[in-house]
């Protein structure tokens, strides 16, 4: 199957003729990769608009850090961080995704103009999430997730990571469908770094075709993650800091686009916007 057919289309969102670029705005004081930089509504909206000028097709707004060991923010704080940024970006015509595990945040974000709900728990963290997204008729990202990471990389044991992630995602997709979300509004995501070590992440990236066989558009979120630090570590084994992993991130974007990913989620948009365009040009070449 060629990658254009594999990539698919998500009902309720624009169509792109190549892998889409999702830029990240973390409205948090503690994200591992860009913590604290956009922890203010005006700065966050400005940053999101900047990502669009750099080539982002969608902007993913999150108010809760999911990094290992992060403590959860309460609902009121998450709403306070996220809703004004979603509203600000949506009112400028940006296609906004909201990165949340809470149904209330998803609902209010959709009311404020968000077009997509990105739930790293795939609907597991809040039982009200799937009914809320179904009722709104919104598209939904189902990420592979084995639970909260407080206290370290728990539940990260696999005999065959690719098969297990595919099977567990399949089960989540079934649950999401049973909950009333339409099949053409479901996106799947392997959840790189979530209860997975570097070898697991690399195996999943090597076998994106197996994830595509789930029959839903695929989102790949490798940006600045730990496994890239491990790949780039020098002889003394010290990984470069998160913000020095953008070239490596763009390399993954090209590989994911070439394998038919529907979208890639990145902090630094410019290099990835170039990467997905090159991948598209190669695809279109005779
Ligand atoms: N990773 C993070 C946050 N949100 N959403 C999806 N769909 N997939 C991911 O892998 C994912 C995500 C953690 O990274 P960040 O703190 O840099 O945003």
XYZ file of N, CA, C and O in Angstrom, residues 44-130:
348
model
N 1.866 31.994 25.326
C 1.503 30.702 24.735
C 0.790 30.907 23.390
O 1.072 30.202 22.416
N -0.136 31.862 23.329
C -0.851 32.116 22.065
C 0.147 32.603 21.009
O 0.144 32.150 19.857
N 1.016 33.499 21.424
C 2.019 34.029 20.498
C 2.920 32.893 19.973
O 3.217 32.822 18.774
N 3.285 32.020 20.865
C 4.128 30.903 20.448
C 3.379 29.996 19.459
O 3.934 29.572 18.440
N 2.096 29.712 19.747
C 1.307 28.884 18.836
C 1.213 29.509 17.450
O 1.352 28.829 16.427
N 0.991 30.821 17.417
C 0.909 31.513 16.114
C 2.260 31.467 15.398
O 2.326 31.303 14.174
N 3.318 31.571 16.175
C 4.656 31.472 15.590
C 4.866 30.081 14.965
O 5.401 29.957 13.856
N 4.391 29.051 15.662
C 4.543 27.691 15.125
C 3.797 27.559 13.791
O 4.262 26.880 12.874
N 2.648 28.238 13.690
C 1.894 28.195 12.428
C 2.696 28.876 11.311
O 2.790 28.364 10.193
N 3.316 30.008 11.626
C 4.116 30.674 10.580
C 5.309 29.805 10.182
O 5.785 29.874 9.059
N 5.756 28.960 11.099
C 6.878 28.061 10.784
C 6.430 26.840 9.975
O 7.267 26.082 9.495
N 5.115 26.617 9.909
C 4.632 25.499 9.098
C 3.777 24.477 9.833
O 3.480 23.415 9.284
N 3.346 24.797 11.060
C 2.478 23.848 11.770
C 1.093 23.841 11.136
O 0.534 24.903 10.835
N 0.527 22.658 10.944
C -0.830 22.527 10.413
C -1.853 22.520 11.543
O -2.996 22.929 11.365
N -1.433 22.015 12.683
C -2.271 22.011 13.886
C -1.386 22.421 15.061
O -0.169 22.241 15.013
N -2.033 22.939 16.105
C -1.282 23.271 17.321
C -1.930 22.524 18.493
O -3.139 22.610 18.716
N -1.096 21.765 19.206
C -1.555 20.935 20.329
C -1.278 21.683 21.632
O -0.130 21.955 21.974
N -2.351 22.005 22.355
C -2.220 22.807 23.583
C -2.432 21.890 24.792
O -3.448 21.209 24.894
N -1.460 21.886 25.704
C -1.570 21.049 26.897
C -1.257 21.842 28.147
O -0.383 22.707 28.141
N -1.965 21.516 29.229
C -1.748 22.237 30.483
C -1.261 21.341 31.607
O -1.167 21.769 32.752
N -0.960 20.081 31.251
C -0.515 19.154 32.289
C 0.679 18.382 31.758
O 0.588 17.710 30.728
N 1.793 18.444 32.461
C 2.965 17.705 32.017
C 2.752 16.214 32.233
O 2.231 15.791 33.256
N 3.157 15.417 31.224
C 3.015 13.962 31.364
C 4.376 13.312 31.572
O 4.503 12.102 31.495
N 5.400 14.137 31.815
C 6.738 13.543 31.932
C 6.786 12.615 33.154
O 6.078 12.844 34.144
N 7.662 11.564 33.086
C 7.743 10.643 34.212
C 8.024 11.383 35.514
O 8.882 12.260 35.562
N 7.276 11.053 36.529
C 7.483 11.670 37.847
C 6.685 12.944 38.056
O 6.634 13.461 39.167
N 6.043 13.454 37.011
C 5.271 14.699 37.162
C 4.032 14.433 38.027
O 3.397 13.391 37.898
N 3.712 15.399 38.895
C 2.483 15.237 39.668
C 1.345 15.891 38.882
O 1.561 16.849 38.140
N 0.154 15.388 39.068
C -0.989 15.896 38.299
C -1.380 17.288 38.768
O -1.307 17.601 39.949
N -1.816 18.118 37.822
C -2.358 19.417 38.217
C -3.845 19.215 38.462
O -4.451 18.277 37.927
N -4.444 20.098 39.288
C -5.874 19.892 39.503
C -6.654 20.480 38.323
O -6.122 21.211 37.486
N -7.923 20.094 38.299
C -8.770 20.421 37.153
C -8.879 21.936 36.937
O -8.772 22.422 35.803
N -9.090 22.661 38.028
C -9.276 24.111 37.894
C -8.029 24.757 37.300
O -8.112 25.632 36.426
N -6.870 24.300 37.731
C -5.615 24.859 37.227
C -5.420 24.501 35.748
O -5.009 25.333 34.932
N -5.753 23.262 35.398
C -5.601 22.854 33.998
C -6.509 23.686 33.095
O -6.097 24.166 32.031
N -7.756 23.878 33.544
C -8.696 24.693 32.759
C -8.170 26.114 32.602
O -8.232 26.700 31.512
N -7.647 26.658 33.690
C -7.150 28.042 33.681
C -5.975 28.201 32.699
O -5.844 29.208 32.017
N -5.158 27.167 32.621
C -4.012 27.234 31.710
C -4.426 27.090 30.249
O -3.946 27.807 29.375
N -5.341 26.122 30.015
C -5.580 25.678 28.640
C -6.632 26.497 27.886
O -6.423 26.872 26.719
N -7.780 26.760 28.539
C -8.919 27.307 27.787
C -8.606 28.654 27.110
O -8.902 28.824 25.917
N -7.987 29.601 27.800
C -7.726 30.877 27.107
C -6.774 30.723 25.908
O -6.903 31.447 24.914
N -5.864 29.767 26.016
C -4.915 29.565 24.906
C -5.635 28.914 23.721
O -5.457 29.322 22.565
N -6.479 27.924 24.015
C -7.265 27.293 22.946
C -8.126 28.353 22.263
O -8.153 28.467 21.016
N -8.806 29.166 23.078
C -9.700 30.188 22.511
C -8.913 31.187 21.669
O -9.308 31.535 20.556
N -7.796 31.618 22.201
C -6.970 32.614 21.498
C -6.489 32.097 20.151
O -6.538 32.813 19.139
N -6.034 30.855 20.123
C -5.515 30.302 18.858
C -6.651 29.990 17.888
O -6.561 30.303 16.691
N -7.745 29.402 18.402
C -8.869 29.060 17.520
C -9.462 30.320 16.903
O -9.843 30.338 15.730
N -9.499 31.408 17.675
C -10.086 32.647 17.147
C -9.218 33.249 16.045
O -9.677 34.069 15.258
N -7.971 32.810 15.973
C -7.087 33.262 14.878
C -7.134 32.286 13.702
O -6.320 32.380 12.775
N -8.040 31.305 13.773
C -8.181 30.374 12.650
C -7.243 29.177 12.702
O -7.136 28.423 11.729
N -6.575 28.981 13.836
C -5.657 27.845 13.953
C -6.459 26.570 14.249
O -7.431 26.602 15.010
N -6.059 25.457 13.648
C -6.647 24.160 13.971
C -5.998 23.684 15.267
O -4.811 23.369 15.299
N -6.804 23.677 16.337
C -6.255 23.427 17.664
C -6.617 22.023 18.142
O -7.751 21.568 17.996
N -5.616 21.381 18.720
C -5.823 20.112 19.386
C -5.605 20.356 20.873
O -4.767 21.180 21.242
N -6.361 19.658 21.730
C -6.136 19.838 23.170
C -5.587 18.537 23.744
O -6.122 17.461 23.517
N -4.458 18.662 24.434
C -3.766 17.516 25.014
C -4.209 17.409 26.476
O -3.724 18.152 27.332
N -5.160 16.528 26.732
C -5.699 16.418 28.096
C -6.211 15.015 28.371
O -6.632 14.303 27.452
N -6.186 14.641 29.655
C -6.784 13.371 30.071
C -8.109 13.611 30.783
O -8.711 12.674 31.300
N -8.568 14.859 30.822
C -9.805 15.171 31.562
C -10.947 15.523 30.610
O -10.815 16.406 29.757
N -12.101 14.871 30.832
C -13.273 15.124 29.997
C -13.697 16.588 30.081
O -14.062 17.195 29.066
N -13.637 17.170 31.274
C -14.097 18.557 31.418
C -13.230 19.505 30.589
O -13.731 20.446 29.963
N -11.925 19.241 30.580
C -11.014 20.105 29.818
C -11.264 19.905 28.320
O -11.284 20.864 27.535
N -11.497 18.647 27.934
C -11.794 18.370 26.524
C -13.078 19.092 26.107
O -13.108 19.791 25.080
N -14.116 18.943 26.906
C -15.412 19.563 26.564
C -15.308 21.078 26.431
O -15.780 21.673 25.463
N -14.682 21.682 27.429
C -14.588 23.147 27.397
C -13.656 23.631 26.287
O -13.845 24.700 25.721
N -12.649 22.834 25.975
C -11.756 23.200 24.868
C -12.496 23.128 23.538
O -12.337 23.999 22.677
N -13.302 22.078 23.386
C -14.070 21.954 22.138
C -15.034 23.135 22.015
O -15.177 23.726 20.942
N -15.644 23.514 23.145
C -16.557 24.672 23.127
C -15.802 25.956 22.809
O -16.356 26.888 22.218
N -14.522 25.997 23.170
C -13.707 27.201 22.918
C -13.072 27.185 21.526
O -12.303 28.087 21.193
N -13.370 26.129 20.748
C -12.903 26.136 19.362
C -11.900 25.064 18.996
O -11.454 24.999 17.847
N -11.517 24.185 19.946
C -10.585 23.106 19.594
C -11.256 22.150 18.609
O -12.485 21.981 18.626
N -10.439 21.529 17.745
C -10.978 20.654 16.710
C -10.698 19.182 16.988
O -11.277 18.310 16.336
N -9.802 18.903 17.913
C -9.318 17.530 18.126
C -8.973 17.341 19.595
O -8.435 18.265 20.222
N -9.278 16.166 20.141
C -8.890 15.854 21.524
C -7.775 14.806 21.494
O -7.922 13.741 20.888
N -6.668 15.140 22.135
C -5.495 14.270 22.199
C -5.342 13.804 23.644
O -4.924 14.561 24.505
N -5.691 12.549 23.884
C -5.686 12.021 25.255
C -4.601 10.957 25.366
O -4.742 9.858 24.806
N -3.507 11.267 26.086
C -2.409 10.284 26.177
C -2.848 9.002 26.869
O -2.182 7.979 26.747
N -3.963 9.020 27.582
C -4.426 7.798 28.238
C -5.409 7.020 27.360
O -5.898 5.966 27.770
N -5.702 7.537 26.192
C -6.639 6.842 25.301
C -8.013 6.643 25.920
O -8.711 5.669 25.631
N -8.394 7.547 26.813
C -9.717 7.456 27.441
C -9.721 6.680 28.750
O -10.769 6.517 29.375
N -8.543 6.209 29.187
C -8.501 5.379 30.402
C -8.477 6.199 31.687
O -8.937 5.739 32.726
N -7.934 7.415 31.627
C -7.751 8.172 32.875
C -9.065 8.737 33.417
O -9.221 8.893 34.620
N -9.983 9.044 32.530
C -11.245 9.659 32.964
C -12.389 8.955 32.236
O -12.532 9.071 31.012
N -13.224 8.203 32.973
C -14.303 7.454 32.323
C -15.301 8.343 31.589
O -16.047 7.863 30.726
N -15.296 9.631 31.892
C -16.233 10.530 31.208
C -15.682 11.011 29.856
O -16.398 11.677 29.098
N -14.410 10.678 29.559
C -13.792 11.245 28.357
C -14.464 10.758 27.060
O -14.851 11.554 26.204
N -14.580 9.448 26.907
C -15.100 8.925 25.631
C -16.541 9.404 25.383
O -16.834 9.915 24.283
